[in-house]
PDB file of C-alpha atoms in Angstrom:
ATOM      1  CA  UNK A   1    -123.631-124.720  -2.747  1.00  0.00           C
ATOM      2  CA  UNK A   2    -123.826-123.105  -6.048  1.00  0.00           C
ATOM      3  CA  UNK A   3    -120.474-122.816  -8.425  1.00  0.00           C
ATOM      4  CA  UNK A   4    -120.416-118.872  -7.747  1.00  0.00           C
ATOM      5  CA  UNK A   5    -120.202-116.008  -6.041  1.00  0.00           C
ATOM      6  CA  UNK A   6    -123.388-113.950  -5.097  1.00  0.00           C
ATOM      7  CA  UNK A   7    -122.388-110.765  -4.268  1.00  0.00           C
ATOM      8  CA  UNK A   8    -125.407-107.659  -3.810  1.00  0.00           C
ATOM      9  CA  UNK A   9    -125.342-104.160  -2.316  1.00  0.00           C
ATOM     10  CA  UNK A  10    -128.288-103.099   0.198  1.00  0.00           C
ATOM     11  CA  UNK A  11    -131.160-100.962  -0.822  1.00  0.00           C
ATOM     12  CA  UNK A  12    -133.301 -99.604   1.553  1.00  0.00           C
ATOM     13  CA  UNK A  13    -136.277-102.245   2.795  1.00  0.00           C
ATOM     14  CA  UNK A  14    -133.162-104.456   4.160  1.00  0.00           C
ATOM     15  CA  UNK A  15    -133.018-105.462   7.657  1.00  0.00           C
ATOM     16  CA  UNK A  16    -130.583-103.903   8.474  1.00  0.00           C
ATOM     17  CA  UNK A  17    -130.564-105.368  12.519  1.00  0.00           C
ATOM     18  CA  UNK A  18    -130.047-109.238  10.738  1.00  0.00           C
ATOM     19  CA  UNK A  19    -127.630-107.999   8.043  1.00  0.00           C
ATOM     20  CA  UNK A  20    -125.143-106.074  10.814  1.00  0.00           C
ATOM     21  CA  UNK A  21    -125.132-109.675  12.529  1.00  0.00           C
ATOM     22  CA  UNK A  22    -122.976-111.107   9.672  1.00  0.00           C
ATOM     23  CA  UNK A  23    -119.091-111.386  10.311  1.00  0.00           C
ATOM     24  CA  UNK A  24    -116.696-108.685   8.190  1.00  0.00           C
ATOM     25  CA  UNK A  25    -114.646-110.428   6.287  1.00  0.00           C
ATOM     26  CA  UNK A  26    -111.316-109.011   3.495  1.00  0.00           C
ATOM     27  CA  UNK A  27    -112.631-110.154  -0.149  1.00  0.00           C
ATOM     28  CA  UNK A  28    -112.643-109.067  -3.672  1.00  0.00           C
ATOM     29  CA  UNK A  29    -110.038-106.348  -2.619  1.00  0.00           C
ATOM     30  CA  UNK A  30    -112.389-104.693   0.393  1.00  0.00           C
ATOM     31  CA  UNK A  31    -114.639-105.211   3.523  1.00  0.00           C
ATOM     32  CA  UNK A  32    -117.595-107.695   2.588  1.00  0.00           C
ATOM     33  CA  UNK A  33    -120.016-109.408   5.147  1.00  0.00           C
ATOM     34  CA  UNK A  34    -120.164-113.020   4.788  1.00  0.00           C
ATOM     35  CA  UNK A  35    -123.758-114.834   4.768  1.00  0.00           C
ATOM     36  CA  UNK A  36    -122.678-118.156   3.725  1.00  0.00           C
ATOM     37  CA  UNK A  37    -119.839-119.418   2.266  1.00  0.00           C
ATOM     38  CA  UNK A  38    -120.466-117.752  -1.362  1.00  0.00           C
ATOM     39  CA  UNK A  39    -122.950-115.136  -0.741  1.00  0.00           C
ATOM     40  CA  UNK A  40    -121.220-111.747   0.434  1.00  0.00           C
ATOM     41  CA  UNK A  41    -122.963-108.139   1.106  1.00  0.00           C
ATOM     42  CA  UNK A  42    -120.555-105.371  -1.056  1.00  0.00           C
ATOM     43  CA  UNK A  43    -120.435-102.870   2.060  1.00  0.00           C
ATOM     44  CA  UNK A  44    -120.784 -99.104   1.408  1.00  0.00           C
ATOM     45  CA  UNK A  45    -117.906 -97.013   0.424  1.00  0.00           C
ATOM     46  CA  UNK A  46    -115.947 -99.859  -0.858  1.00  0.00           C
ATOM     47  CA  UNK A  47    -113.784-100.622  -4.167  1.00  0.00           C
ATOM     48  CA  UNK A  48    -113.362-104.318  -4.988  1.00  0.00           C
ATOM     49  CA  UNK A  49    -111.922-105.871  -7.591  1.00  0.00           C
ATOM     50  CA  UNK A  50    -114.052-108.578  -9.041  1.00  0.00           C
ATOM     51  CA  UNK A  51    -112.865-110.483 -12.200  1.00  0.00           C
ATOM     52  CA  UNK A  52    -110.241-107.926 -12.798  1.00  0.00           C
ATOM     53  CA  UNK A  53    -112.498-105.029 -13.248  1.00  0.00           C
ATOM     54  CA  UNK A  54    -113.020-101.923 -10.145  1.00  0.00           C
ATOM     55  CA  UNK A  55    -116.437-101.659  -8.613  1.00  0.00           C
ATOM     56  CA  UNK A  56    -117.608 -98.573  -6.409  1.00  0.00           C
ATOM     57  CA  UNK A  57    -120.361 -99.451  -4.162  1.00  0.00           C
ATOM     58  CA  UNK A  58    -122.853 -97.417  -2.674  1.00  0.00           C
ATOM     59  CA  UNK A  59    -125.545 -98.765  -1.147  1.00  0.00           C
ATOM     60  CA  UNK A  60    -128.681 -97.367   0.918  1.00  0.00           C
ATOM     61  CA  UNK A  61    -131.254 -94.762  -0.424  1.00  0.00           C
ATOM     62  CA  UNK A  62    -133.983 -93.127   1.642  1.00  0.00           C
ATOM     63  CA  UNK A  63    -137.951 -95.062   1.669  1.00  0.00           C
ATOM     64  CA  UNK A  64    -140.652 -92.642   0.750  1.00  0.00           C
ATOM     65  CA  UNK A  65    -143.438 -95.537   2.513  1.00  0.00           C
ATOM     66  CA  UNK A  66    -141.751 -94.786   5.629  1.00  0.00           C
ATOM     67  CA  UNK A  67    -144.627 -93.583   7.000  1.00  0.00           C
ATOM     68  CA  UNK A  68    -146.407 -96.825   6.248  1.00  0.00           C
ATOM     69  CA  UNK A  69    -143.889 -98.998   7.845  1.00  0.00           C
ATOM     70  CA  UNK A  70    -142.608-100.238  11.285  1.00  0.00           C
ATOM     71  CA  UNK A  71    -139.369 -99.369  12.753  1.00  0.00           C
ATOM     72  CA  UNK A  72    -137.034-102.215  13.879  1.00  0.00           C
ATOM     73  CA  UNK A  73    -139.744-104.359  11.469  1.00  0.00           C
ATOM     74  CA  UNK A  74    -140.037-103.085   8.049  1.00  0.00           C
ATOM     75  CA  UNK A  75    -137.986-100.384   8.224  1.00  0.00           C
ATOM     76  CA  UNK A  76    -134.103 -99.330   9.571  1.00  0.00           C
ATOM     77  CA  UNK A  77    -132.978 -96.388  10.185  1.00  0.00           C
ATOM     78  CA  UNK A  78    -129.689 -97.304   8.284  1.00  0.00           C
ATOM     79  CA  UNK A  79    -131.195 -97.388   5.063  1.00  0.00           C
ATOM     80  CA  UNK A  80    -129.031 -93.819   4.351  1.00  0.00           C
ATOM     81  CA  UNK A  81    -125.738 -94.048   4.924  1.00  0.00           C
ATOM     82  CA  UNK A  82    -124.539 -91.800   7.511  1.00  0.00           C
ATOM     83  CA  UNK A  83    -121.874 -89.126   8.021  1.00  0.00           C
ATOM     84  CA  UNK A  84    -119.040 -91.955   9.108  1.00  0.00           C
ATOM     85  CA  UNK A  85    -120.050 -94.449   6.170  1.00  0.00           C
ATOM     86  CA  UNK A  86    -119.946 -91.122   3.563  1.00  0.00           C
ATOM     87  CA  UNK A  87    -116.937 -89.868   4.917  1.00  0.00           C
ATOM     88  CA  UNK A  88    -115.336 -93.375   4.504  1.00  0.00           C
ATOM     89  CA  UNK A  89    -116.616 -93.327   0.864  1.00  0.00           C
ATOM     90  CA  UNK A  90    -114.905 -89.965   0.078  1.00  0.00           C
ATOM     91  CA  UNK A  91    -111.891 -90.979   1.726  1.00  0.00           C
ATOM     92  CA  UNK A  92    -111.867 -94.165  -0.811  1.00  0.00           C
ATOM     93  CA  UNK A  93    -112.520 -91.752  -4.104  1.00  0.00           C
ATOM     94  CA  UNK A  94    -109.997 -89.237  -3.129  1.00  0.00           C
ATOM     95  CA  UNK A  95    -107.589 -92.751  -3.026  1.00  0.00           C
ATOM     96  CA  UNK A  96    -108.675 -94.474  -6.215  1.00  0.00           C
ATOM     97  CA  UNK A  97    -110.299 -91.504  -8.129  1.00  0.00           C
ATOM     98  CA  UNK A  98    -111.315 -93.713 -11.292  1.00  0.00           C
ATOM     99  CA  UNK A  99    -113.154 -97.030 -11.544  1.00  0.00           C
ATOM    100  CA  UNK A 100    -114.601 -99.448 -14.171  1.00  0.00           C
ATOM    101  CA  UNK A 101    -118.225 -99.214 -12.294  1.00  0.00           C
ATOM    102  CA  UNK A 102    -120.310 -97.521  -9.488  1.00  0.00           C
ATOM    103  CA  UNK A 103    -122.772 -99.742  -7.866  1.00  0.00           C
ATOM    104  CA  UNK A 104    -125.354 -98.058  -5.883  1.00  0.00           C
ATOM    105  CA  UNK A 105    -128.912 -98.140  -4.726  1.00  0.00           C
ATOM    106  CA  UNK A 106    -130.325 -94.814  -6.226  1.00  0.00           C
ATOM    107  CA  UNK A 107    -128.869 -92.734  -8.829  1.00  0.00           C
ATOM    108  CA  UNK A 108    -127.493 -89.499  -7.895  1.00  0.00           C
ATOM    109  CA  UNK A 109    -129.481 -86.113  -8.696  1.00  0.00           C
ATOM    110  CA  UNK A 110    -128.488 -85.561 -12.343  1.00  0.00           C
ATOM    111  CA  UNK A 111    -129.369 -88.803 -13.301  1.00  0.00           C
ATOM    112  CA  UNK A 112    -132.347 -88.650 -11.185  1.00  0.00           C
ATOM    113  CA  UNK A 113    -134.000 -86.139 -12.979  1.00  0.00           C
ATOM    114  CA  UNK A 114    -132.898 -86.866 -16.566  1.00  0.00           C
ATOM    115  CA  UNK A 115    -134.458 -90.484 -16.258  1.00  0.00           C
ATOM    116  CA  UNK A 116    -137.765 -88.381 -15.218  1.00  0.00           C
ATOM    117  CA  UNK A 117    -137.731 -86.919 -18.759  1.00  0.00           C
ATOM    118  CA  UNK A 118    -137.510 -90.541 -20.416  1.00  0.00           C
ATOM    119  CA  UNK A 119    -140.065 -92.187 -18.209  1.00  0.00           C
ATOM    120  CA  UNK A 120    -142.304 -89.616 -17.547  1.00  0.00           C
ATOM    121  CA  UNK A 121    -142.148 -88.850 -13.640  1.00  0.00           C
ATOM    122  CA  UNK A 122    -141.609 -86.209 -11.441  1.00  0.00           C
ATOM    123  CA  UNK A 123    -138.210 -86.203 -10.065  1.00  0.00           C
ATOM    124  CA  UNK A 124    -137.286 -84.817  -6.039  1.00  0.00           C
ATOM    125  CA  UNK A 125    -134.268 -85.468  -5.385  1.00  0.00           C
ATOM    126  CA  UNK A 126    -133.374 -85.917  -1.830  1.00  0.00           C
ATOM    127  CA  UNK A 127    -130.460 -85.674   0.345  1.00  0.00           C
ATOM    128  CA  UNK A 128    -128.807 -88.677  -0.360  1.00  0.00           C
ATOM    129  CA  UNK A 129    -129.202 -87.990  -4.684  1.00  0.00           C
ATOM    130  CA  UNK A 130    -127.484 -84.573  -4.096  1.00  0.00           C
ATOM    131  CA  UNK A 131    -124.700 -86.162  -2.192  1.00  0.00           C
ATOM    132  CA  UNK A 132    -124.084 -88.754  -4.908  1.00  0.00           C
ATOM    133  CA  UNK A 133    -123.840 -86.450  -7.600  1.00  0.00           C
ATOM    134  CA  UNK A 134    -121.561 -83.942  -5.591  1.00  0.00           C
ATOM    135  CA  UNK A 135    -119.462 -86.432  -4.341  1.00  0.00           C
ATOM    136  CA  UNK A 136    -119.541 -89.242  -6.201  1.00  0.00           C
ATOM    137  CA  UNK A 137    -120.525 -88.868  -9.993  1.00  0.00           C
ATOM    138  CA  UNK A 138    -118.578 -85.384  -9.970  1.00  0.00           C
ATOM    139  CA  UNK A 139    -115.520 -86.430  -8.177  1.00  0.00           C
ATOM    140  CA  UNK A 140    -115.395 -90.419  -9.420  1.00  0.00           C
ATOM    141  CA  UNK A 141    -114.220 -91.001 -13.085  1.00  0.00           C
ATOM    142  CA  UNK A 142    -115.678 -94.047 -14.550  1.00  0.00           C
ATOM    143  CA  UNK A 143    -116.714 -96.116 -16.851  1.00  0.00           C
ATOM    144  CA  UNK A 144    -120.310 -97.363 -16.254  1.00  0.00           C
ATOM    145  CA  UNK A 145    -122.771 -96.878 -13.436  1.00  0.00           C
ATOM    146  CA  UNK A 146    -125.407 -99.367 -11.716  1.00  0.00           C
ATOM    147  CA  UNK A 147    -128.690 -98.767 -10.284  1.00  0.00           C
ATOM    148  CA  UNK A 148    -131.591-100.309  -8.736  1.00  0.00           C
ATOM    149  CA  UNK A 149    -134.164 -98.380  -6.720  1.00  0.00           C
ATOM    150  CA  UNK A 150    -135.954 -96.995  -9.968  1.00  0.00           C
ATOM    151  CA  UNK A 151    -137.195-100.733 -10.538  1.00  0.00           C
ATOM    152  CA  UNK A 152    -136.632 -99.988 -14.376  1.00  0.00           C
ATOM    153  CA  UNK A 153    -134.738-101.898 -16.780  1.00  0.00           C
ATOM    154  CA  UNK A 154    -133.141 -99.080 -19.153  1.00  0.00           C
ATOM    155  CA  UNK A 155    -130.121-100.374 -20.197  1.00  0.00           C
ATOM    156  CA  UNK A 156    -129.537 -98.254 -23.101  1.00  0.00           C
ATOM    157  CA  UNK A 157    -128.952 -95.402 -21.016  1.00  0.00           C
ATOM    158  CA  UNK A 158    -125.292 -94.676 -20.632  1.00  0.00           C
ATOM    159  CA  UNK A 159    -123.154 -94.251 -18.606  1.00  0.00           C
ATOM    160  CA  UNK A 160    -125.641 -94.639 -16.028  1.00  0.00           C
ATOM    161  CA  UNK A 161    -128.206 -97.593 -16.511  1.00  0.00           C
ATOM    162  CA  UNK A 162    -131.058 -98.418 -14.079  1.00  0.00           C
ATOM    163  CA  UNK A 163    -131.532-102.322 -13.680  1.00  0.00           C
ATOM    164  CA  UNK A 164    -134.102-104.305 -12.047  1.00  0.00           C
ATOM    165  CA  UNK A 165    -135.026-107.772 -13.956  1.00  0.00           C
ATOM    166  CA  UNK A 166    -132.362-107.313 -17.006  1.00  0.00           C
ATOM    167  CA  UNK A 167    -128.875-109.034 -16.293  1.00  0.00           C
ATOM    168  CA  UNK A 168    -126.573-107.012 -17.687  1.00  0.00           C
ATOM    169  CA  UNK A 169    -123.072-108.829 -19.541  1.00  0.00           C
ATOM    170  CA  UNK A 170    -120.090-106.931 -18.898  1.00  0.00           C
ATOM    171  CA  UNK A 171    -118.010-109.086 -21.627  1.00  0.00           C
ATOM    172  CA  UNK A 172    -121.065-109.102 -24.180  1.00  0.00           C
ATOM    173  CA  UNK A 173    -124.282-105.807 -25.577  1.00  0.00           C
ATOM    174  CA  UNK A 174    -125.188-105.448 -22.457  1.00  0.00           C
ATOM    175  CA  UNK A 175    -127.885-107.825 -22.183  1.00  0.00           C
TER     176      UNK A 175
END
Protein backbone atom coordinates (compact mmCIF):
# COMPACT_ATOMS: atom_id res chain seq x y z
CA UNK A 1 0.00 0.00 0.00
CA UNK A 2 1.29 3.34 -0.87
CA UNK A 3 1.86 6.17 2.07
CA UNK A 4 -1.25 8.22 0.59
CA UNK A 5 -4.39 8.89 -0.31
CA UNK A 6 -5.56 8.63 -4.04
CA UNK A 7 -8.51 10.35 -4.35
CA UNK A 8 -10.08 11.15 -8.34
CA UNK A 9 -13.45 12.34 -9.63
CA UNK A 10 -15.12 10.38 -12.71
CA UNK A 11 -15.05 11.65 -16.21
CA UNK A 12 -17.03 10.21 -18.67
CA UNK A 13 -15.34 6.79 -20.35
CA UNK A 14 -15.67 5.29 -16.60
CA UNK A 15 -17.49 2.19 -16.02
CA UNK A 16 -19.75 3.29 -14.37
CA UNK A 17 -21.61 -0.53 -13.72
CA UNK A 18 -17.95 -1.58 -11.75
CA UNK A 19 -17.54 1.83 -10.06
CA UNK A 20 -21.42 1.78 -8.48
CA UNK A 21 -20.24 -1.74 -7.03
CA UNK A 22 -17.87 0.00 -4.53
CA UNK A 23 -19.18 0.47 -0.84
CA UNK A 24 -20.14 4.40 0.27
CA UNK A 25 -18.21 5.23 2.81
CA UNK A 26 -18.09 9.08 5.27
CA UNK A 27 -14.43 10.58 4.45
CA UNK A 28 -12.69 13.79 3.96
CA UNK A 29 -15.93 15.51 5.30
CA UNK A 30 -18.49 13.75 2.54
CA UNK A 31 -19.73 10.54 0.72
CA UNK A 32 -16.63 8.78 -1.04
CA UNK A 33 -16.63 5.16 -2.55
CA UNK A 34 -13.95 3.07 -1.28
CA UNK A 35 -11.77 0.91 -3.87
CA UNK A 36 -9.13 -0.16 -1.59
CA UNK A 37 -8.04 0.88 1.49
CA UNK A 38 -6.44 4.36 0.20
CA UNK A 39 -7.93 4.88 -3.10
CA UNK A 40 -11.47 6.70 -2.82
CA UNK A 41 -13.85 8.03 -5.82
CA UNK A 42 -14.83 12.02 -4.73
CA UNK A 43 -18.69 11.43 -5.55
CA UNK A 44 -20.64 14.20 -7.36
CA UNK A 45 -22.11 17.06 -5.54
CA UNK A 46 -19.86 16.71 -2.65
CA UNK A 47 -17.62 19.21 -0.41
CA UNK A 48 -14.72 17.55 1.41
CA UNK A 49 -12.26 18.83 3.30
CA UNK A 50 -8.88 17.54 2.38
CA UNK A 51 -5.73 18.91 4.17
CA UNK A 52 -7.71 21.72 5.57
CA UNK A 53 -8.71 23.25 2.35
CA UNK A 54 -12.79 22.87 0.71
CA UNK A 55 -13.11 20.97 -2.52
CA UNK A 56 -16.38 21.03 -4.77
CA UNK A 57 -16.63 18.08 -6.92
CA UNK A 58 -18.34 17.61 -9.99
CA UNK A 59 -17.79 14.89 -11.91
CA UNK A 60 -19.31 13.41 -15.31
CA UNK A 61 -19.40 15.30 -18.72
CA UNK A 62 -21.19 14.09 -21.84
CA UNK A 63 -18.86 11.71 -24.73
CA UNK A 64 -19.09 13.14 -28.17
CA UNK A 65 -17.65 9.24 -29.57
CA UNK A 66 -20.78 7.97 -28.27
CA UNK A 67 -21.76 6.94 -31.36
CA UNK A 68 -18.61 4.90 -31.74
CA UNK A 69 -18.97 3.09 -28.55
CA UNK A 70 -20.90 0.20 -26.83
CA UNK A 71 -23.37 0.63 -24.16
CA UNK A 72 -22.91 -1.33 -20.88
CA UNK A 73 -19.07 -1.75 -22.57
CA UNK A 74 -17.44 1.43 -23.40
CA UNK A 75 -19.91 3.61 -22.57
CA UNK A 76 -22.60 4.43 -19.39
CA UNK A 77 -25.28 6.19 -19.50
CA UNK A 78 -24.23 7.90 -16.14
CA UNK A 79 -21.52 9.72 -17.55
CA UNK A 80 -23.97 13.12 -16.97
CA UNK A 81 -25.10 13.50 -13.84
CA UNK A 82 -28.73 13.43 -13.57
CA UNK A 83 -31.57 15.53 -12.16
CA UNK A 84 -31.22 13.76 -8.43
CA UNK A 85 -27.25 13.98 -8.43
CA UNK A 86 -27.65 17.99 -9.68
CA UNK A 87 -30.24 18.68 -7.38
CA UNK A 88 -28.07 17.20 -4.54
CA UNK A 89 -25.21 19.46 -5.80
CA UNK A 90 -27.35 22.66 -5.55
CA UNK A 91 -28.64 21.69 -2.36
CA UNK A 92 -24.76 21.48 -1.13
CA UNK A 93 -23.88 25.19 -2.72
CA UNK A 94 -26.91 26.81 -1.37
CA UNK A 95 -25.31 25.18 2.22
CA UNK A 96 -21.64 26.05 1.84
CA UNK A 97 -21.83 28.86 -0.84
CA UNK A 98 -17.89 29.42 -0.96
CA UNK A 99 -15.02 26.96 -1.36
CA UNK A 100 -11.19 26.88 -1.78
CA UNK A 101 -11.68 24.65 -5.18
CA UNK A 102 -14.20 23.14 -7.72
CA UNK A 103 -13.19 19.86 -9.08
CA UNK A 104 -15.00 18.78 -12.09
CA UNK A 105 -14.79 16.89 -15.31
CA UNK A 106 -15.56 19.68 -17.94
CA UNK A 107 -15.52 23.29 -17.45
CA UNK A 108 -18.68 25.07 -17.44
CA UNK A 109 -19.83 27.24 -20.61
CA UNK A 110 -17.91 30.49 -19.97
CA UNK A 111 -14.86 28.85 -19.53
CA UNK A 112 -15.63 26.59 -22.29
CA UNK A 113 -15.60 29.00 -24.82
CA UNK A 114 -12.91 31.42 -23.58
CA UNK A 115 -10.30 28.44 -23.60
CA UNK A 116 -11.53 28.10 -27.45
CA UNK A 117 -10.03 31.58 -28.04
CA UNK A 118 -6.53 30.51 -26.45
CA UNK A 119 -6.30 27.15 -28.12
CA UNK A 120 -7.86 27.69 -31.17
CA UNK A 121 -11.14 25.43 -31.27
CA UNK A 122 -14.57 25.69 -31.77
CA UNK A 123 -16.45 25.68 -28.63
CA UNK A 124 -20.43 23.95 -28.26
CA UNK A 125 -21.28 23.93 -25.21
CA UNK A 126 -23.71 21.35 -24.16
CA UNK A 127 -26.17 20.78 -21.54
CA UNK A 128 -24.14 19.84 -18.85
CA UNK A 129 -21.46 23.26 -19.55
CA UNK A 130 -24.60 25.51 -19.30
CA UNK A 131 -25.63 23.92 -16.09
CA UNK A 132 -22.18 24.39 -14.55
CA UNK A 133 -21.89 27.85 -15.27
CA UNK A 134 -25.57 28.66 -14.13
CA UNK A 135 -25.37 26.78 -11.20
CA UNK A 136 -22.18 26.29 -10.20
CA UNK A 137 -19.51 28.96 -11.31
CA UNK A 138 -22.36 31.72 -10.89
CA UNK A 139 -23.75 30.64 -7.64
CA UNK A 140 -20.27 29.02 -5.98
CA UNK A 141 -17.64 31.60 -4.73
CA UNK A 142 -14.21 30.29 -4.90
CA UNK A 143 -10.95 30.32 -5.08
CA UNK A 144 -9.57 28.07 -7.89
CA UNK A 145 -11.20 25.67 -10.29
CA UNK A 146 -10.04 22.10 -11.72
CA UNK A 147 -10.55 20.52 -14.95
CA UNK A 148 -9.83 17.61 -16.99
CA UNK A 149 -11.82 16.66 -20.08
CA UNK A 150 -9.98 19.36 -22.32
CA UNK A 151 -6.78 17.03 -22.00
CA UNK A 152 -4.74 20.41 -21.84
CA UNK A 153 -2.30 21.45 -19.39
CA UNK A 154 -2.94 25.40 -19.06
CA UNK A 155 -2.17 26.18 -15.79
CA UNK A 156 -1.70 29.77 -16.13
CA UNK A 157 -5.21 30.27 -16.68
CA UNK A 158 -6.94 31.50 -13.59
CA UNK A 159 -9.22 30.93 -11.76
CA UNK A 160 -10.09 28.13 -13.85
CA UNK A 161 -7.11 25.86 -15.06
CA UNK A 162 -7.49 22.79 -17.32
CA UNK A 163 -5.06 19.87 -16.22
CA UNK A 164 -4.19 16.71 -17.78
CA UNK A 165 -0.31 15.59 -17.30
CA UNK A 166 0.80 18.83 -15.08
CA UNK A 167 0.50 18.21 -11.19
CA UNK A 168 -0.49 21.15 -9.89
CA UNK A 169 1.07 22.31 -5.98
CA UNK A 170 -1.45 23.92 -3.97
CA UNK A 171 1.33 25.08 -1.26
CA UNK A 172 3.95 26.03 -4.11
CA UNK A 173 3.61 28.22 -8.38
CA UNK A 174 1.44 25.96 -9.30
CA UNK A 175 3.55 23.47 -10.85
Amino acid sequence: MRPYNLLFLDGNHENFAALETYPVVEGFGGSVRRLRENVFHLRRGEVYEIDGRSFFVMGGAYSIDKAWRTAGSSWWPQEVPGADERAQAEAKIAEVSVVDYVLTHCPPAQELRELAFDVDFQAMPDEYNKWLQTEVADKLKFGQWFYGHMHLDRWHRRPYTPLFECIYDLDGTGR
